[in-house]
Structure formats: structure tokens, C-alpha cells
Amino acid sequence: MTDVAAFSFNKLVIFGVGLIGGSLARALRERGERGEAAGARTVIGVGRSPASTARALELGVVDETAALGDDVALRAALSGADFVLLAAPVAQTQPLLERIAPFLDTNTIVTDAGSTKSDVVAAARAALGVRIAQFVPGHPIAGREASGPDAALPDLYVNRNVVLCPLPENAPEAVERVAAMWRATGACVRDMTPEQHDRVLASVSHLPHVLSFALVEQILNSPDAALKFSFAAGGFRDFTRIAASSPEMWRDVCVANRVALLDELDAYTAVLARLRAAIDAGDGAALEAVFARSRVARSEWQEQRTNAAALGDASK
Amino acid sequence: MTDVAAFSFNKLVIFGVGLIGGSLARALRERGERGEAAGARTVIGVGRSPASTARALELGVVDETAALGDDVALRAALSGADFVLLAAPVAQTQPLLERIAPFLDTNTIVTDAGSTKSDVVAAARAALGVRIAQFVPGHPIAGREASGPDAALPDLYVNRNVVLCPLPENAPEAVERVAAMWRATGACVRDMTPEQHDRVLASVSHLPHVLSFALVEQILNSPDAALKFSFAAGGFRDFTRIAASSPEMWRDVCVANRVALLDELDAYTAVLARLRAAIDAGDGAALEAVFARSRVARSEWQEQRTNAAALGDASK
């Protein structure tokens, strides 16, 4: 394991200065400003939207900005970069990497923050060809329903999991450097294969987002939507918090992780059908058995999470 | 509207000293202790479980307790009571009212806190017969996933909606007294028919509970449940908070509100099937349209709720 204290770098270039990219930038820049190891000296933000990069600069999330369409500025930004982070919706992975490739130094390590990994790996292979060894796929599992540079927080990754999905072509040192960068934000780094990552995240993240969006959509479609919303309370609030997430990001996730997500959705629909039959039959015992099992599992999960947070361990 | 300041009562008997009954008890007893109007002088807790009523007494949630099976204690508890509140799972409504009826003073008003209303009204008519005018159906829309007397909070009802479903037989003064009792806890009282209540609550409360329990059940049934739980993060946490709710209470709600709940569940399943088709077809535009609509609606709901809370108005 690369020691965070022995690790340093000068220049980080972030494509996408929203919640995810901006939070990494803030965490590493604050380390740099405090003179701590593993701090970034210079963070350059590149984005599609001039308003967004300008806002990131104004907030002090990044030191400099560059426009994606400006060859000269992009070449200067990428020259001598230690790291490049892609933090844009996953469908942009391939066009972004194709745009970056001509300006990429051989020593620069590229990583990403995409919520899906199999499609990102395929996009990176298509865009980078023989230079694929420079790309270390990653996914920081942290989020808020808010998006954009204003939502970025320097402590977003403290005690959060970051998954890396190293490729056979990656040099172990490259993977270790990406891991050390994330550990410097307070995150816990764990390795998975892209397939394993996509199956697990389809279950515990992508599916709940679809289910939450679907509930709000269903209420909107009903004739008494306003009355229903006016009686919605705390249970609805928490269940639908993630229905305020970025539509573009979640559109891309659903399309990119289609196979795993459909598997989980179908398994979920089967559970719902079983509960429907029990409700229809008035089978209270069957319902209570499921609810009691869920309550125990959910309560144990919360307890382990609370204990792990107290120990500063994001892996539990 | 009965003025809270002009309203007072001596004795409240609560059947079920858990979160809902205990919180009402604490709110009214604290008013009484501060010498404020609409405070209760004596609150008596009656329960199935001696451990639970003993705990409520120990915590100071109630002044006295009585065992449900003890005729002498029950008669004494109910003698001269201003109010009786039923705060037990809804399937107990009829047996509880049958047990209470022989000891009930003609001036005592009985109300309830059940999450469903059509079945509660039917149970009350069956148990009370010609004395049905004494029963004013109600439902405070407030909850936490925690249950039992330890979960009771004196401010649980502040700025929360309480629905009353007055019966044609109820005297207007009886309904007003129940409304004034709830307003004294800080709640906003709104009237609905039992059918309207059950349809609205099936949508914004009962269905999300079923969906949340179902997600945890689905993960538990999968071969890599432990791995999945270990990567579950903030989205999962909020989506499944209500899956830690009381299995017995939610079993009863699902059975009691079967018809309305199945309507909502079927409408929801149709939305899910539409989203499934869009995911399968890779139809990003269709997905983004639904997600964007949901995001706007959810964000507006939150904003109205925040504004209403700032104004102390639970009706928004």
C-alpha cells in the first residue's frame, strides 16, 4: 500500500466540476493548502458548460479552468498532469477520452468516477487502444441528491467506499497511486471486477433510484396527485429523496448497466408479486414474516454502519 | 373551532403506550405540568404487555397503568375519562372496543390513531353498535421507524397532519374536542372521508413501506447478500429507513387497506413495466423525461414542505 504521507502530486485535471469531481478537487486542494502530503498543487477544471467551470473557479473548487473545445487550453491543461479524473455522466466516457487522448502525456494516469464500470471499460478500450494501461477504472460510492459545483464538499468521501476495478494492463503502481489519491480524501478503497461492481451497484443503488423515481411518477399520473402530495410525510420524504437526483446521470446509468439492472428489477418484481398475492389473500402471517426479516436485516445493517463509522472504517 | 385555550380535560386513557400513544401522552402531560390549557391532568396507559406499560410508567410517559385483562382496574381507569385513544395495531380495534364498551361512560369520547380508516370504522360499528356516536375516527400522520414507549417524543406531532374522519352520528362538539386535543400537541387537523383517507395513505405511505420492505427482502434472497449490503450507501439508507418499521403494524395495515393498496401497487407496477421497457430498449430519452418530471415534483414538494414548516403550517 502506498503510504499517503509519502505520496504527492502537482497537477490534477478534472473533467466535470460538479458534486463528484468538485468534492475530490476541494478535498485535495485543502490538503495542499494545509501543506499536507497527497495534496494537489494545481487542480484544473474542464467542463462542457462555461457557467459551471466559471462557478467552480469562483467558489475556489479549482485553481484554473479550460474549455473542452479549446485545443490550446486543453493541451496546456493536460501537459504534465499527474492525474486525470473523468467525473461526467458515463455516456460521455468515450467521447471525452477520444478528445483527451491526443494531448495525454505517457506518464499521466486517467481514472474515472462513473457509477457503472463494464461500459466504461469498453468505452476506454475503444478510445485509448494500446494506451489502455493508463486508465484505472474507479467509482467513489458517495452522493447527494444535489448536483453542480455548489454541492461539492471537501469531506464527501470521508469513510466512504471507493471501488477500483483494475485492468490486467494496469501497472500495479498506477493502481496504487489512484488508491492513494482516494485514501487521501478519507475514503476506503476496495477492489472488484467490473462485472461484480455492476451487479452489486445495480442492486443497492441503481434499482432503488428507479423505484424512487417511479413512485413520484405514479403519483403525478394519478388524478388526485395534489391531495396525495399534501399528505406525504416522513416516510415518503426519505423514500423519494433520491428521486431528486440528476436525470441525465441516472438515464446514463440505466442504459449503461441495462443487463444487471434488468436482472435486479425482475427479481424485485417477483418479490412484489409475492407480496401482492399475500396482501390479496389477506395472508398476514406471510407479510409479517417478510417484514420482520427485512426489519432485522435493515437494523443490523444500520448498526454495523454506525459502528464502522465510529471506527472510521468505510468497509463495513 | 374550539379554542385550545378554552379547552381542558382531566383524564385520558391510552390503549397502547408505544410511539404514537406515548407521544400524545407526553405532549399533553407536559402541557398539564406547565399548567397550560388543554393539558391532561391524568394519563392512564393500558397495554397488552406488562413490560411495555411498566416501561411507560418508569419513563414518566403515563401517570398510571392498568392491565387490559383486569376488570376492576379497567373500570376504574375508564370511569370519568374525557378521552380514550386507541393506539394499537389496527386489527385490534374491534376486540379492544368490545373489551372497553361495558365500562365506557356515556360522556367519554373515543378516538383512534390507526393508519387505516374504513376498516376501523367498520370495526367500531360492530363493537359499539348504537354507541357509535362516541367514536371519532382519527389518524395522526407522524411516525418514526422506532417503536415502543422509549421512542415516544413530546413534540412528535408539531406541524404534522392529523386526519379526522367524522361519522354522520358524531356530535359536532365531540369532533371539535378531539380536534382541539390534537391541536394542543402542535398538529394541524384536517378532515377527510375514510375512503379518501385510505386511498391517499395507500399511495404516499402504505405503498412505499411495502416497496421498501421488498427491496431488503430481495437483497436477502440473493446469493451475494452480504457483499451487496457492504456496498449499500446513503441512497439505500434513506430508501429503506421505513423497512425497519414495526412488522405487526404494517401487516395489519396491508390487510386492512387491501383494496386501496392493491390499486396503488398495480398502478405502480405498470409504471415500473414502462420503465423496464425503456431500459431494455436503451431509450434514454423516455427515461430522462420520467426522471426529470419526478425530480421537479419531488423538489417542489420539499420546497413547499420547508416553507410550510417555517410558517408552522402542517397543511402544506
CSV table of C-alpha atoms in Angstrom, one decimal, chain B:
chain,number,residue,atom,x,y,z
B,1,MET,CA,-63.1,25.8,16.1
B,2,THR,CA,-62.7,25.1,19.8
B,3,ASP,CA,-60.1,27.5,21.2
B,4,VAL,CA,-57.3,25.4,22.7
B,5,ALA,CA,-57.0,27.9,25.5
B,6,ALA,CA,-60.6,27.4,26.5
B,7,PHE,CA,-60.3,23.6,26.5
B,8,SER,CA,-59.3,21.4,29.3
B,9,PHE,CA,-59.8,17.8,30.5
B,10,ASN,CA,-58.9,15.7,33.4
B,11,LYS,CA,-58.4,12.2,32.2
B,12,LEU,CA,-57.1,10.5,29.1
B,13,VAL,CA,-56.9,6.7,28.8
B,14,ILE,CA,-54.5,5.4,26.1
B,15,PHE,CA,-54.6,1.8,24.8
B,16,GLY,CA,-51.1,1.1,23.5
B,17,VAL,CA,-48.3,3.1,25.1
B,18,GLY,CA,-45.8,2.9,22.2
B,19,LEU,CA,-44.6,5.6,19.8
B,20,ILE,CA,-48.0,7.1,18.9
B,21,GLY,CA,-49.9,6.8,22.1
B,22,GLY,CA,-46.9,7.6,24.2
B,23,SER,CA,-46.1,10.7,22.2
B,24,LEU,CA,-49.6,12.1,22.7
B,25,ALA,CA,-49.4,11.3,26.4
B,26,ARG,CA,-46.1,13.1,26.8
B,27,ALA,CA,-47.3,16.1,24.8
B,28,LEU,CA,-50.5,16.5,26.9
B,29,ARG,CA,-48.9,15.7,30.2
B,30,GLU,CA,-46.1,18.3,29.7
B,31,ARG,CA,-48.8,20.9,28.9
B,32,GLY,CA,-50.5,19.8,32.1
B,33,GLU,CA,-47.3,20.1,34.1
B,34,ARG,CA,-46.6,23.5,32.8
B,35,GLY,CA,-50.2,24.5,33.9
B,36,GLU,CA,-51.1,25.2,30.3
B,37,ALA,CA,-54.7,24.9,28.9
B,38,ALA,CA,-55.5,21.6,27.1
B,39,GLY,CA,-53.1,19.7,29.3
B,40,ALA,CA,-54.1,16.4,30.7
B,41,ARG,CA,-54.2,16.0,34.5
B,42,THR,CA,-54.0,12.2,34.4
B,43,VAL,CA,-53.0,9.9,31.6
B,44,ILE,CA,-53.6,6.2,32.1
B,45,GLY,CA,-51.8,3.7,29.9
B,46,VAL,CA,-53.3,0.3,29.2
B,47,GLY,CA,-51.4,-2.3,27.2
B,48,ARG,CA,-51.2,-6.0,26.3
B,49,SER,CA,-47.6,-6.2,27.5
B,50,PRO,CA,-47.0,-5.6,31.3
B,51,ALA,CA,-43.3,-4.8,30.4
B,52,SER,CA,-44.4,-2.1,28.0
B,53,THR,CA,-46.8,-0.3,30.4
B,54,ALA,CA,-44.3,-0.6,33.2
B,55,ARG,CA,-41.6,0.9,31.0
B,56,ALA,CA,-44.0,3.8,30.1
B,57,LEU,CA,-44.6,4.4,33.8
B,58,GLU,CA,-40.9,4.3,34.5
B,59,LEU,CA,-40.2,6.8,31.7
B,60,GLY,CA,-43.0,9.2,33.0
B,61,VAL,CA,-44.9,8.8,29.7
B,62,VAL,CA,-48.1,8.0,31.8
B,63,ASP,CA,-49.2,8.6,35.3
B,64,GLU,CA,-50.8,5.3,35.9
B,65,THR,CA,-51.3,2.0,34.2
B,66,ALA,CA,-54.0,-0.7,34.1
B,67,ALA,CA,-53.9,-4.2,32.8
B,68,LEU,CA,-56.2,-4.9,29.9
B,69,GLY,CA,-57.4,-8.2,31.5
B,70,ASP,CA,-58.2,-6.7,34.9
B,71,ASP,CA,-61.9,-5.8,35.1
B,72,VAL,CA,-61.6,-3.8,38.3
B,73,ALA,CA,-58.6,-1.8,37.1
B,74,LEU,CA,-60.1,-1.2,33.6
B,75,ARG,CA,-63.4,0.0,35.1
B,76,ALA,CA,-61.6,2.4,37.4
B,77,ALA,CA,-59.4,3.6,34.6
B,78,LEU,CA,-62.3,4.4,32.3
B,79,SER,CA,-64.6,5.9,34.9
B,80,GLY,CA,-64.9,9.6,34.2
B,81,ALA,CA,-62.5,9.6,31.3
B,82,ASP,CA,-62.7,12.5,29.0
B,83,PHE,CA,-60.9,10.7,26.1
B,84,VAL,CA,-59.9,7.2,25.2
B,85,LEU,CA,-57.3,6.9,22.5
B,86,LEU,CA,-56.7,3.6,20.7
B,87,ALA,CA,-53.1,3.4,19.6
B,88,ALA,CA,-52.6,-0.2,18.9
B,89,PRO,CA,-52.2,-2.1,15.5
B,90,VAL,CA,-55.5,-1.6,13.6
B,91,ALA,CA,-56.5,-5.3,13.7
B,92,GLN,CA,-57.0,-4.9,17.5
B,93,THR,CA,-59.6,-2.2,17.1
B,94,GLN,CA,-62.7,-4.4,17.3
B,95,PRO,CA,-61.5,-6.6,20.2
B,96,LEU,CA,-60.3,-3.5,22.1
B,97,LEU,CA,-63.6,-1.7,21.7
B,98,GLU,CA,-65.6,-4.8,22.7
B,99,ARG,CA,-63.4,-5.0,25.8
B,100,ILE,CA,-63.9,-1.3,26.6
B,101,ALA,CA,-67.6,-0.9,25.8
B,102,PRO,CA,-69.1,-2.3,29.1
B,103,PHE,CA,-67.0,0.2,31.1
B,104,LEU,CA,-67.4,3.2,28.9
B,105,ASP,CA,-69.1,6.4,30.4
B,106,THR,CA,-71.6,8.0,28.1
B,107,ASN,CA,-69.7,11.2,28.1
B,108,THR,CA,-66.3,9.7,27.1
B,109,ILE,CA,-65.2,10.4,23.6
B,110,VAL,CA,-63.2,7.5,22.0
B,111,THR,CA,-60.8,8.2,19.1
B,112,ASP,CA,-58.0,6.2,17.5
B,113,ALA,CA,-54.7,6.6,15.7
B,114,GLY,CA,-55.0,3.8,13.2
B,115,SER,CA,-53.2,4.1,9.8
B,116,THR,CA,-56.4,2.9,8.0
B,117,LYS,CA,-59.9,4.2,8.5
B,118,SER,CA,-62.6,2.2,6.5
B,119,ASP,CA,-61.8,-1.0,8.4
B,120,VAL,CA,-61.6,0.9,11.7
B,121,VAL,CA,-65.0,2.4,11.2
B,122,ALA,CA,-66.5,-1.0,10.4
B,123,ALA,CA,-64.8,-2.5,13.5
B,124,ALA,CA,-66.1,0.4,15.7
B,125,ARG,CA,-69.7,0.0,14.4
B,126,ALA,CA,-69.5,-3.7,15.0
B,127,ALA,CA,-68.2,-3.3,18.6
B,128,LEU,CA,-70.1,-0.2,19.7
B,129,GLY,CA,-73.5,-0.6,17.9
B,130,VAL,CA,-75.8,2.3,18.9
B,131,ARG,CA,-73.0,4.0,20.8
B,132,ILE,CA,-71.0,4.6,17.6
B,133,ALA,CA,-71.6,8.4,18.1
B,134,GLN,CA,-69.0,8.3,20.8
B,135,PHE,CA,-66.3,7.2,18.4
B,136,VAL,CA,-64.5,9.8,16.3
B,137,PRO,CA,-62.0,8.1,13.9
B,138,GLY,CA,-58.6,9.8,13.5
B,139,HIS,CA,-55.1,9.3,12.2
B,140,PRO,CA,-52.1,11.3,13.3
B,141,ILE,CA,-49.7,11.2,10.3
B,142,ALA,CA,-46.4,11.0,12.1
B,143,GLY,CA,-44.1,8.2,12.7
B,144,ARG,CA,-40.6,7.1,13.2
B,145,GLU,CA,-39.1,3.7,12.4
B,146,ALA,CA,-38.5,3.2,16.1
B,147,SER,CA,-41.4,1.9,18.2
B,148,GLY,CA,-42.3,1.3,21.9
B,149,PRO,CA,-42.6,3.8,24.8
B,150,ASP,CA,-38.9,4.7,24.6
B,151,ALA,CA,-39.5,6.1,21.1
B,152,ALA,CA,-42.3,8.5,22.3
B,153,LEU,CA,-41.5,12.2,21.9
B,154,PRO,CA,-43.5,15.1,23.3
B,155,ASP,CA,-43.0,17.1,20.0
B,156,LEU,CA,-43.8,14.3,17.6
B,157,TYR,CA,-46.9,16.0,16.3
B,158,VAL,CA,-45.7,19.5,16.0
B,159,ASN,CA,-46.5,20.7,12.4
B,160,ARG,CA,-47.8,17.2,11.5
B,161,ASN,CA,-51.2,16.5,9.9
B,162,VAL,CA,-53.8,14.7,11.9
B,163,VAL,CA,-56.7,13.4,9.8
B,164,LEU,CA,-60.2,13.1,11.4
B,165,CYS,CA,-62.9,11.2,9.6
B,166,PRO,CA,-66.0,12.3,11.4
B,167,LEU,CA,-69.0,9.9,11.3
B,168,PRO,CA,-72.6,11.1,10.5
B,169,GLU,CA,-73.5,10.1,14.0
B,170,ASN,CA,-70.8,12.2,15.8
B,171,ALA,CA,-71.9,15.3,17.6
B,172,PRO,CA,-70.0,18.3,16.2
B,173,GLU,CA,-68.8,19.1,19.7
B,174,ALA,CA,-67.3,15.7,20.1
B,175,VAL,CA,-65.3,16.1,16.8
B,176,GLU,CA,-64.2,19.5,17.9
B,177,ARG,CA,-63.0,18.3,21.2
B,178,VAL,CA,-60.8,15.6,19.5
B,179,ALA,CA,-59.6,18.2,17.1
B,180,ALA,CA,-58.7,20.6,19.9
B,181,MET,CA,-56.8,17.8,21.7
B,182,TRP,CA,-54.6,17.2,18.7
B,183,ARG,CA,-54.1,20.9,18.0
B,184,ALA,CA,-52.8,21.2,21.6
B,185,THR,CA,-49.9,18.9,20.5
B,186,GLY,CA,-49.0,21.3,17.7
B,187,ALA,CA,-50.7,19.3,15.0
B,188,CYS,CA,-52.8,20.6,12.1
B,189,VAL,CA,-56.2,18.9,11.9
B,190,ARG,CA,-57.8,18.1,8.5
B,191,ASP,CA,-61.0,16.3,7.7
B,192,MET,CA,-61.4,13.5,5.1
B,193,THR,CA,-63.8,10.7,4.4
B,194,PRO,CA,-62.5,7.2,5.4
B,195,GLU,CA,-62.3,6.2,1.7
B,196,GLN,CA,-60.4,9.3,0.7
B,197,HIS,CA,-58.0,8.8,3.6
B,198,ASP,CA,-57.3,5.2,2.8
B,199,ARG,CA,-56.7,5.9,-0.9
B,200,VAL,CA,-54.3,8.8,-0.2
B,201,LEU,CA,-52.4,7.0,2.5
B,202,ALA,CA,-52.2,3.8,0.4
B,203,SER,CA,-50.3,5.9,-2.1
B,204,VAL,CA,-47.9,8.0,-0.1
B,205,SER,CA,-47.4,5.8,2.9
B,206,HIS,CA,-48.5,2.2,2.7
B,207,LEU,CA,-47.1,1.5,-0.8
B,208,PRO,CA,-43.7,3.0,0.0
B,209,HIS,CA,-43.5,0.8,3.1
B,210,VAL,CA,-44.2,-2.3,1.0
B,211,LEU,CA,-41.7,-1.3,-1.6
B,212,SER,CA,-39.0,-0.6,1.0
B,213,PHE,CA,-39.6,-3.9,2.8
B,214,ALA,CA,-39.5,-5.7,-0.6
B,215,LEU,CA,-36.1,-4.3,-1.5
B,216,VAL,CA,-34.4,-5.6,1.6
B,217,GLU,CA,-36.2,-8.9,1.1
B,218,GLN,CA,-34.9,-9.1,-2.4
B,219,ILE,CA,-31.3,-8.5,-1.4
B,220,LEU,CA,-31.6,-11.0,1.4
B,221,ASN,CA,-32.8,-13.6,-1.1
B,222,SER,CA,-29.8,-13.1,-3.4
B,223,PRO,CA,-26.7,-15.2,-3.2
B,224,ASP,CA,-24.3,-12.3,-2.6
B,225,ALA,CA,-26.4,-10.5,0.0
B,226,ALA,CA,-23.5,-9.7,2.3
B,227,LEU,CA,-21.5,-8.2,-0.4
B,228,LYS,CA,-24.4,-6.1,-1.6
B,229,PHE,CA,-25.2,-4.8,2.0
B,230,SER,CA,-21.5,-3.9,2.4
B,231,PHE,CA,-21.7,-1.5,-0.6
B,232,ALA,CA,-25.0,0.0,0.3
B,233,ALA,CA,-24.7,3.7,0.9
B,234,GLY,CA,-26.8,6.8,1.5
B,235,GLY,CA,-29.4,6.2,-1.2
B,236,PHE,CA,-30.1,2.7,0.2
B,237,ARG,CA,-30.1,4.0,3.8
B,238,ASP,CA,-32.9,6.6,3.1
B,239,PHE,CA,-34.9,4.3,0.8
B,240,THR,CA,-35.0,1.5,3.3
B,241,ARG,CA,-35.3,3.5,6.6
B,242,ILE,CA,-39.0,2.6,6.7
B,243,ALA,CA,-38.1,-1.1,6.3
B,244,ALA,CA,-37.1,-1.0,9.9
B,245,SER,CA,-40.8,-0.2,10.9
B,246,SER,CA,-43.0,-2.5,13.0
B,247,PRO,CA,-43.8,-5.7,11.1
B,248,GLU,CA,-47.0,-6.2,13.1
B,249,MET,CA,-48.3,-2.7,12.4
B,250,TRP,CA,-47.6,-2.9,8.7
B,251,ARG,CA,-49.0,-6.4,8.4
B,252,ASP,CA,-52.3,-5.1,9.8
B,253,VAL,CA,-52.2,-2.0,7.5
B,254,CYS,CA,-51.7,-4.1,4.4
B,255,VAL,CA,-54.5,-6.5,5.3
B,256,ALA,CA,-56.9,-3.7,6.4
B,257,ASN,CA,-56.3,-1.4,3.4
B,258,ARG,CA,-56.0,-4.2,0.9
B,259,VAL,CA,-58.3,-2.8,-1.8
B,260,ALA,CA,-56.7,0.7,-2.0
B,261,LEU,CA,-53.2,-0.7,-1.6
B,262,LEU,CA,-53.6,-3.2,-4.4
B,263,ASP,CA,-54.9,-0.4,-6.7
B,264,GLU,CA,-51.8,1.6,-5.9
B,265,LEU,CA,-49.5,-1.3,-6.2
B,266,ASP,CA,-50.9,-2.3,-9.6
B,267,ALA,CA,-50.6,1.3,-10.9
B,268,TYR,CA,-47.0,1.3,-9.6
B,269,THR,CA,-46.2,-2.0,-11.2
B,270,ALA,CA,-47.5,-0.5,-14.5
B,271,VAL,CA,-45.1,2.4,-14.2
B,272,LEU,CA,-42.3,0.0,-13.4
B,273,ALA,CA,-43.1,-2.1,-16.5
B,274,ARG,CA,-43.0,1.1,-18.6
B,275,LEU,CA,-39.6,2.0,-17.2
B,276,ARG,CA,-38.4,-1.6,-17.7
B,277,ALA,CA,-39.3,-1.4,-21.4
B,278,ALA,CA,-37.4,1.9,-21.8
B,279,ILE,CA,-34.3,0.4,-20.0
B,280,ASP,CA,-34.5,-2.7,-22.2
B,281,ALA,CA,-34.8,-0.6,-25.3
B,282,GLY,CA,-32.0,1.7,-24.2
B,283,ASP,CA,-34.5,4.5,-24.6
B,284,GLY,CA,-32.6,7.2,-22.7
B,285,ALA,CA,-35.0,10.0,-23.8
B,286,ALA,CA,-38.0,8.2,-22.3
B,287,LEU,CA,-36.1,7.5,-19.0
B,288,GLU,CA,-34.8,11.1,-18.8
B,289,ALA,CA,-38.3,12.5,-19.3
B,290,VAL,CA,-39.7,10.5,-16.4
B,291,PHE,CA,-36.7,11.2,-14.1
B,292,ALA,CA,-36.8,14.9,-14.9
B,293,ARG,CA,-40.5,15.1,-14.1
B,294,SER,CA,-40.0,13.3,-10.9
B,295,ARG,CA,-37.1,15.4,-9.9
B,296,VAL,CA,-39.1,18.6,-10.4
B,297,ALA,CA,-42.1,17.3,-8.5
B,298,ARG,CA,-40.1,16.0,-5.6
B,299,SER,CA,-38.0,19.2,-5.3
B,300,GLU,CA,-41.2,21.3,-5.4
B,301,TRP,CA,-42.8,19.1,-2.7
B,302,GLN,CA,-39.7,19.5,-0.5
B,303,GLU,CA,-39.7,23.3,-1.0
B,304,GLN,CA,-43.3,23.7,-0.1
B,305,ARG,CA,-42.8,21.5,2.9
B,306,THR,CA,-39.8,23.5,4.1
B,307,ASN,CA,-41.7,26.8,3.6
B,308,ALA,CA,-44.7,25.4,5.4
B,309,ALA,CA,-42.6,24.3,8.3
B,310,ALA,CA,-41.1,27.8,8.5
B,311,LEU,CA,-44.6,29.2,8.7
B,312,GLY,CA,-45.7,26.5,11.2
B,313,ASP,CA,-48.3,25.2,8.8
B,314,ALA,CA,-48.6,21.4,8.5
B,315,SER,CA,-51.3,21.5,5.8
B,316,LYS,CA,-48.8,22.3,3.1
